[in-house]
mmCIF file with all atom_site columns, C-alpha atoms in Angstrom:
data_model
loop_
_atom_site.group_PDB
_atom_site.id
_atom_site.type_symbol
_atom_site.label_atom_id
_atom_site.label_alt_id
_atom_site.label_comp_id
_atom_site.label_asym_id
_atom_site.label_entity_id
_atom_site.label_seq_id
_atom_site.pdbx_PDB_ins_code
_atom_site.Cartn_x
_atom_site.Cartn_y
_atom_site.Cartn_z
_atom_site.occupancy
_atom_site.B_iso_or_equiv
_atom_site.pdbx_formal_charge
_atom_site.auth_seq_id
_atom_site.auth_comp_id
_atom_site.auth_asym_id
_atom_site.auth_atom_id
_atom_site.pdbx_PDB_model_num
ATOM 1   C CA . MET G 1 1   ? -116.870 91.803  -28.378 1.00 77.00 ? 81  MET G CA 1
ATOM 2   C CA . VAL G 1 2   ? -118.309 88.432  -27.696 1.00 82.00 ? 82  VAL G CA 1
ATOM 3   C CA . THR G 1 3   ? -122.039 88.315  -27.379 1.00 91.00 ? 83  THR G CA 1
ATOM 4   C CA . MET G 1 4   ? -123.801 86.212  -24.786 1.00 92.00 ? 84  MET G CA 1
ATOM 5   C CA . ALA G 1 5   ? -125.110 83.793  -27.448 1.00 92.00 ? 85  ALA G CA 1
ATOM 6   C CA . GLU G 1 6   ? -121.588 83.117  -28.745 1.00 93.00 ? 86  GLU G CA 1
ATOM 7   C CA . PHE G 1 7   ? -120.328 82.593  -25.207 1.00 93.00 ? 87  PHE G CA 1
ATOM 8   C CA . VAL G 1 8   ? -123.097 80.085  -24.421 1.00 94.00 ? 88  VAL G CA 1
ATOM 9   C CA . GLU G 1 9   ? -122.449 78.285  -27.707 1.00 95.00 ? 89  GLU G CA 1
ATOM 10  C CA . GLY G 1 10  ? -118.754 78.018  -26.798 1.00 94.00 ? 90  GLY G CA 1
ATOM 11  C CA . LEU G 1 11  ? -119.654 76.566  -23.398 1.00 95.00 ? 91  LEU G CA 1
ATOM 12  C CA . ASN G 1 12  ? -121.992 74.050  -25.035 1.00 96.00 ? 92  ASN G CA 1
ATOM 13  C CA . ILE G 1 13  ? -119.299 72.935  -27.489 1.00 96.00 ? 93  ILE G CA 1
ATOM 14  C CA . THR G 1 14  ? -116.778 72.625  -24.644 1.00 96.00 ? 94  THR G CA 1
ATOM 15  C CA . ALA G 1 15  ? -119.164 70.553  -22.523 1.00 97.00 ? 95  ALA G CA 1
ATOM 16  C CA . LEU G 1 16  ? -119.985 68.341  -25.509 1.00 97.00 ? 96  LEU G CA 1
ATOM 17  C CA . GLY G 1 17  ? -116.285 67.805  -26.292 1.00 97.00 ? 97  GLY G CA 1
ATOM 18  C CA . VAL G 1 18  ? -115.393 66.916  -22.710 1.00 97.00 ? 98  VAL G CA 1
ATOM 19  C CA . THR G 1 19  ? -118.359 64.536  -22.520 1.00 97.00 ? 99  THR G CA 1
ATOM 20  C CA . VAL G 1 20  ? -117.354 62.783  -25.745 1.00 97.00 ? 100 VAL G CA 1
ATOM 21  C CA . VAL G 1 21  ? -113.739 62.402  -24.604 1.00 97.00 ? 101 VAL G CA 1
ATOM 22  C CA . PHE G 1 22  ? -114.722 60.899  -21.252 1.00 97.00 ? 102 PHE G CA 1
ATOM 23  C CA . ALA G 1 23  ? -117.294 58.628  -22.889 1.00 97.00 ? 103 ALA G CA 1
ATOM 24  C CA . VAL G 1 24  ? -114.656 57.243  -25.276 1.00 97.00 ? 104 VAL G CA 1
ATOM 25  C CA . LEU G 1 25  ? -112.187 56.785  -22.409 1.00 97.00 ? 105 LEU G CA 1
ATOM 26  C CA . THR G 1 26  ? -114.844 54.943  -20.390 1.00 97.00 ? 106 THR G CA 1
ATOM 27  C CA . ILE G 1 27  ? -115.592 52.638  -23.311 1.00 97.00 ? 107 ILE G CA 1
ATOM 28  C CA . LEU G 1 28  ? -111.874 51.916  -23.766 1.00 97.00 ? 108 LEU G CA 1
ATOM 29  C CA . ALA G 1 29  ? -111.461 51.186  -20.048 1.00 97.00 ? 109 ALA G CA 1
ATOM 30  C CA . LEU G 1 30  ? -114.411 48.770  -20.108 1.00 97.00 ? 110 LEU G CA 1
ATOM 31  C CA . VAL G 1 31  ? -113.063 46.998  -23.206 1.00 96.00 ? 111 VAL G CA 1
ATOM 32  C CA . LEU G 1 32  ? -109.619 46.601  -21.598 1.00 96.00 ? 112 LEU G CA 1
ATOM 33  C CA . TYR G 1 33  ? -111.167 45.348  -18.370 1.00 96.00 ? 113 TYR G CA 1
ATOM 34  C CA . PHE G 1 34  ? -113.257 42.797  -20.295 1.00 96.00 ? 114 PHE G CA 1
ATOM 35  C CA . VAL G 1 35  ? -110.218 41.589  -22.269 1.00 95.00 ? 115 VAL G CA 1
ATOM 36  C CA . GLY G 1 36  ? -108.277 41.099  -19.022 1.00 93.00 ? 116 GLY G CA 1
ATOM 37  C CA . TRP G 1 37  ? -111.179 39.241  -17.436 1.00 93.00 ? 117 TRP G CA 1
ATOM 38  C CA . LEU G 1 38  ? -111.534 37.005  -20.498 1.00 93.00 ? 118 LEU G CA 1
ATOM 39  C CA . GLU G 1 39  ? -107.794 36.275  -20.538 1.00 92.00 ? 119 GLU G CA 1
ATOM 40  C CA . ARG G 1 40  ? -107.830 35.334  -16.841 1.00 90.00 ? 120 ARG G CA 1
ATOM 41  C CA . ARG G 1 41  ? -110.771 33.015  -17.439 1.00 91.00 ? 121 ARG G CA 1
ATOM 42  C CA . LEU G 1 42  ? -109.032 31.306  -20.379 1.00 89.00 ? 122 LEU G CA 1
ATOM 43  C CA . ILE G 1 43  ? -105.801 30.857  -18.424 1.00 87.00 ? 123 ILE G CA 1
ATOM 44  C CA . ASP G 1 44  ? -107.694 29.449  -15.437 1.00 87.00 ? 124 ASP G CA 1
ATOM 45  C CA . ARG G 1 45  ? -109.545 27.045  -17.717 1.00 85.00 ? 125 ARG G CA 1
ATOM 46  C CA . GLU G 1 46  ? -106.275 25.853  -19.327 1.00 81.00 ? 126 GLU G CA 1
ATOM 47  C CA . THR G 1 47  ? -104.495 25.324  -16.012 1.00 81.00 ? 127 THR G CA 1
ATOM 48  C CA . SER G 1 48  ? -107.436 23.566  -14.385 1.00 78.00 ? 128 SER G CA 1
ATOM 49  C CA . GLY G 1 49  ? -107.723 21.102  -17.275 1.00 66.00 ? 129 GLY G CA 1
ATOM 50  C CA . LYS G 1 50  ? -104.044 20.121  -17.238 1.00 60.00 ? 130 LYS G CA 1
ATOM 51  C CA . ALA G 1 51  ? -103.483 19.495  -13.542 1.00 55.00 ? 131 ALA G CA 1
ATOM 52  C CA . PRO G 1 52  ? -106.018 17.129  -11.988 1.00 56.00 ? 132 PRO G CA 1
ATOM 53  C CA . ILE G 1 53  ? -106.425 17.442  -8.251  1.00 58.00 ? 133 ILE G CA 1
ATOM 54  C CA . PRO G 1 54  ? -105.129 14.319  -6.471  1.00 59.00 ? 134 PRO G CA 1
ATOM 55  C CA . THR G 1 55  ? -107.687 12.611  -4.277  1.00 64.00 ? 135 THR G CA 1
ATOM 56  C CA . LYS G 1 56  ? -105.266 11.379  -1.636  1.00 68.00 ? 136 LYS G CA 1
ATOM 57  C CA . VAL G 1 57  ? -102.394 13.495  -0.461  1.00 61.00 ? 137 VAL G CA 1
ATOM 58  C CA . GLU G 1 58  ? -99.441  11.574  0.899   1.00 68.00 ? 138 GLU G CA 1
ATOM 59  C CA . GLU G 1 59  ? -97.121  13.210  3.333   1.00 70.00 ? 139 GLU G CA 1
ATOM 60  C CA . VAL G 1 60  ? -93.579  13.292  2.095   1.00 68.00 ? 140 VAL G CA 1
ATOM 61  C CA . PRO G 1 61  ? -90.968  13.766  4.792   1.00 69.00 ? 141 PRO G CA 1
ATOM 62  C CA . LYS G 1 62  ? -88.968  16.887  4.169   1.00 71.00 ? 142 LYS G CA 1
ATOM 63  C CA . VAL G 1 63  ? -85.301  16.249  3.669   1.00 67.00 ? 143 VAL G CA 1
ATOM 64  C CA . LYS G 1 64  ? -83.066  19.038  4.759   1.00 69.00 ? 144 LYS G CA 1
ATOM 65  C CA . GLU G 1 65  ? -80.775  19.791  1.868   1.00 71.00 ? 145 GLU G CA 1
ATOM 66  C CA . ALA G 1 66  ? -77.240  20.353  2.979   1.00 67.00 ? 146 ALA G CA 1
ATOM 67  C CA . LYS G 1 67  ? -75.352  23.048  1.171   1.00 72.00 ? 147 LYS G CA 1
ATOM 68  C CA . PRO G 1 68  ? -71.916  21.975  0.100   1.00 71.00 ? 148 PRO G CA 1
ATOM 69  C CA . GLU G 1 69  ? -69.525  23.929  2.264   1.00 83.00 ? 149 GLU G CA 1
ATOM 70  C CA . ILE G 1 70  ? -66.572  25.534  0.590   1.00 83.00 ? 150 ILE G CA 1
ATOM 71  C CA . PRO G 1 71  ? -63.476  25.788  2.748   1.00 87.00 ? 151 PRO G CA 1
ATOM 72  C CA . PRO G 1 72  ? -62.523  29.417  3.476   1.00 86.00 ? 152 PRO G CA 1
ATOM 73  C CA . ARG G 1 73  ? -59.157  29.050  1.736   1.00 90.00 ? 153 ARG G CA 1
ATOM 74  C CA . ASP G 1 74  ? -60.768  27.816  -1.483  1.00 89.00 ? 154 ASP G CA 1
ATOM 75  C CA . LEU G 1 75  ? -63.381  30.557  -1.283  1.00 88.00 ? 155 LEU G CA 1
ATOM 76  C CA . ALA G 1 76  ? -60.632  33.178  -0.940  1.00 90.00 ? 156 ALA G CA 1
ATOM 77  C CA . VAL G 1 77  ? -58.770  31.770  -3.943  1.00 92.00 ? 157 VAL G CA 1
ATOM 78  C CA . ILE G 1 78  ? -61.929  31.733  -6.103  1.00 91.00 ? 158 ILE G CA 1
ATOM 79  C CA . THR G 1 79  ? -62.822  35.284  -5.061  1.00 91.00 ? 159 THR G CA 1
ATOM 80  C CA . ALA G 1 80  ? -59.297  36.532  -5.811  1.00 91.00 ? 160 ALA G CA 1
ATOM 81  C CA . ALA G 1 81  ? -59.374  34.873  -9.243  1.00 92.00 ? 161 ALA G CA 1
ATOM 82  C CA . ILE G 1 82  ? -62.708  36.470  -10.115 1.00 90.00 ? 162 ILE G CA 1
ATOM 83  C CA . LEU G 1 83  ? -61.511  39.902  -8.970  1.00 89.00 ? 163 LEU G CA 1
ATOM 84  C CA . ALA G 1 84  ? -58.286  39.560  -10.946 1.00 89.00 ? 164 ALA G CA 1
ATOM 85  C CA . TYR G 1 85  ? -60.236  38.577  -14.057 1.00 88.00 ? 165 TYR G CA 1
ATOM 86  C CA . THR G 1 86  ? -62.655  41.511  -13.777 1.00 86.00 ? 166 THR G CA 1
ATOM 87  C CA . ALA G 1 87  ? -59.764  43.929  -13.078 1.00 84.00 ? 167 ALA G CA 1
ATOM 88  C CA . GLU G 1 88  ? -57.971  42.700  -16.192 1.00 80.00 ? 168 GLU G CA 1
ATOM 89  C CA . LYS G 1 89  ? -61.109  43.140  -18.302 1.00 77.00 ? 169 LYS G CA 1
ATOM 90  C CA . ALA G 1 90  ? -61.634  46.631  -16.882 1.00 75.00 ? 170 ALA G CA 1
ATOM 91  C CA . ALA G 1 91  ? -58.039  47.557  -17.706 1.00 73.00 ? 171 ALA G CA 1
ATOM 92  C CA . GLN G 1 92  ? -58.580  46.530  -21.321 1.00 73.00 ? 172 GLN G CA 1
ATOM 93  C CA . LEU G 1 93  ? -61.546  48.859  -21.697 1.00 72.00 ? 173 LEU G CA 1
ATOM 94  C CA . ARG G 1 94  ? -60.713  52.426  -22.559 1.00 70.00 ? 174 ARG G CA 1
ATOM 95  C CA . PRO G 1 95  ? -63.027  55.388  -22.745 1.00 69.00 ? 175 PRO G CA 1
ATOM 96  C CA . LEU G 1 96  ? -63.826  56.727  -26.168 1.00 68.00 ? 176 LEU G CA 1
ATOM 97  C CA . PRO G 1 97  ? -62.343  60.190  -26.668 1.00 73.00 ? 177 PRO G CA 1
ATOM 98  C CA . PHE G 1 98  ? -64.714  62.868  -27.805 1.00 71.00 ? 178 PHE G CA 1
ATOM 99  C CA . LYS G 1 99  ? -64.730  66.607  -27.591 1.00 71.00 ? 179 LYS G CA 1
ATOM 100 C CA . ARG G 1 100 ? -67.790  68.487  -26.574 1.00 69.00 ? 180 ARG G CA 1
ATOM 101 C CA . LYS G 1 101 ? -68.247  71.838  -28.273 1.00 67.00 ? 181 LYS G CA 1
ATOM 102 C CA . VAL G 1 102 ? -69.193  74.424  -25.735 1.00 61.00 ? 182 VAL G CA 1
ATOM 103 C CA . SER G 1 103 ? -71.991  76.724  -26.772 1.00 67.00 ? 183 SER G CA 1
ATOM 104 C CA . ASP G 1 104 ? -70.843  80.236  -27.602 1.00 71.00 ? 184 ASP G CA 1
ATOM 105 C CA . SER G 1 105 ? -73.599  81.776  -25.528 1.00 74.00 ? 185 SER G CA 1
ATOM 106 C CA . TRP G 1 106 ? -72.345  79.989  -22.390 1.00 71.00 ? 186 TRP G CA 1
ATOM 107 C CA . ARG G 1 107 ? -68.759  80.998  -23.158 1.00 71.00 ? 187 ARG G CA 1
ATOM 108 C CA . LEU G 1 108 ? -69.773  84.633  -23.610 1.00 76.00 ? 188 LEU G CA 1
ATOM 109 C CA . TYR G 1 109 ? -71.842  84.550  -20.424 1.00 75.00 ? 189 TYR G CA 1
ATOM 110 C CA . GLY G 1 110 ? -68.843  83.196  -18.526 1.00 77.00 ? 190 GLY G CA 1
ATOM 111 C CA . ILE G 1 111 ? -66.600  85.936  -19.879 1.00 77.00 ? 191 ILE G CA 1
ATOM 112 C CA . GLN G 1 112 ? -69.185  88.575  -18.997 1.00 78.00 ? 192 GLN G CA 1
ATOM 113 C CA . THR G 1 113 ? -69.599  87.379  -15.426 1.00 78.00 ? 193 THR G CA 1
ATOM 114 C CA . THR G 1 114 ? -65.818  87.212  -15.003 1.00 76.00 ? 194 THR G CA 1
ATOM 115 C CA . MET G 1 115 ? -65.518  90.795  -16.216 1.00 75.00 ? 195 MET G CA 1
ATOM 116 C CA . GLU G 1 116 ? -68.288  91.900  -13.855 1.00 75.00 ? 196 GLU G CA 1
ATOM 117 C CA . ASP G 1 117 ? -66.558  90.164  -10.949 1.00 73.00 ? 197 ASP G CA 1
ATOM 118 C CA . VAL G 1 118 ? -63.299  91.966  -11.750 1.00 69.00 ? 198 VAL G CA 1
ATOM 119 C CA . GLU G 1 119 ? -65.087  95.306  -12.062 1.00 67.00 ? 199 GLU G CA 1
ATOM 120 C CA . ASP G 1 120 ? -66.920  94.756  -8.786  1.00 67.00 ? 200 ASP G CA 1
ATOM 121 C CA . PHE G 1 121 ? -63.661  93.775  -7.084  1.00 63.00 ? 201 PHE G CA 1
ATOM 122 C CA . ASN G 1 122 ? -61.862  96.869  -8.377  1.00 60.00 ? 202 ASN G CA 1
ATOM 123 C CA . TYR G 1 123 ? -64.779  99.093  -7.376  1.00 60.00 ? 203 TYR G CA 1
ATOM 124 C CA . GLU G 1 124 ? -64.840  97.660  -3.868  1.00 59.00 ? 204 GLU G CA 1
ATOM 125 C CA . LYS G 1 125 ? -61.097  98.233  -3.487  1.00 60.00 ? 205 LYS G CA 1
ATOM 126 C CA . GLY G 1 126 ? -61.478  101.840 -4.583  1.00 58.00 ? 206 GLY G CA 1
ATOM 127 C CA . LYS G 1 127 ? -59.317  101.529 -7.680  1.00 54.00 ? 207 LYS G CA 1
ATOM 128 C CA . TRP G 1 128 ? -61.919  102.990 -10.001 1.00 50.00 ? 208 TRP G CA 1
#
């Protein structure tokens, strides 16, 4: 039997262990947060030093970029060529043959259930 003193000692050790684990996790979280903060500060300092802010901003008129239009016939020919190429590559690929060994326990289970189904069928028909 466990005495009350041993039980209380076990609870104290458990509480101490949980407290130590959470304290270490808290310290690790704070260290990681500080490293992230420091990295953001260093990156901000590097980017702010390289790109000076212009004093006067000039408005540049936006030019609408025209997409080169492909005639539908040419688009159909290109699409057919791509599909023919991918079909040819797919035809060249062949699956690797391998045989999977079926576990004996599954094979025996299958045989057993088949036998039970036959027995149940014969019993229902009144042949037994």
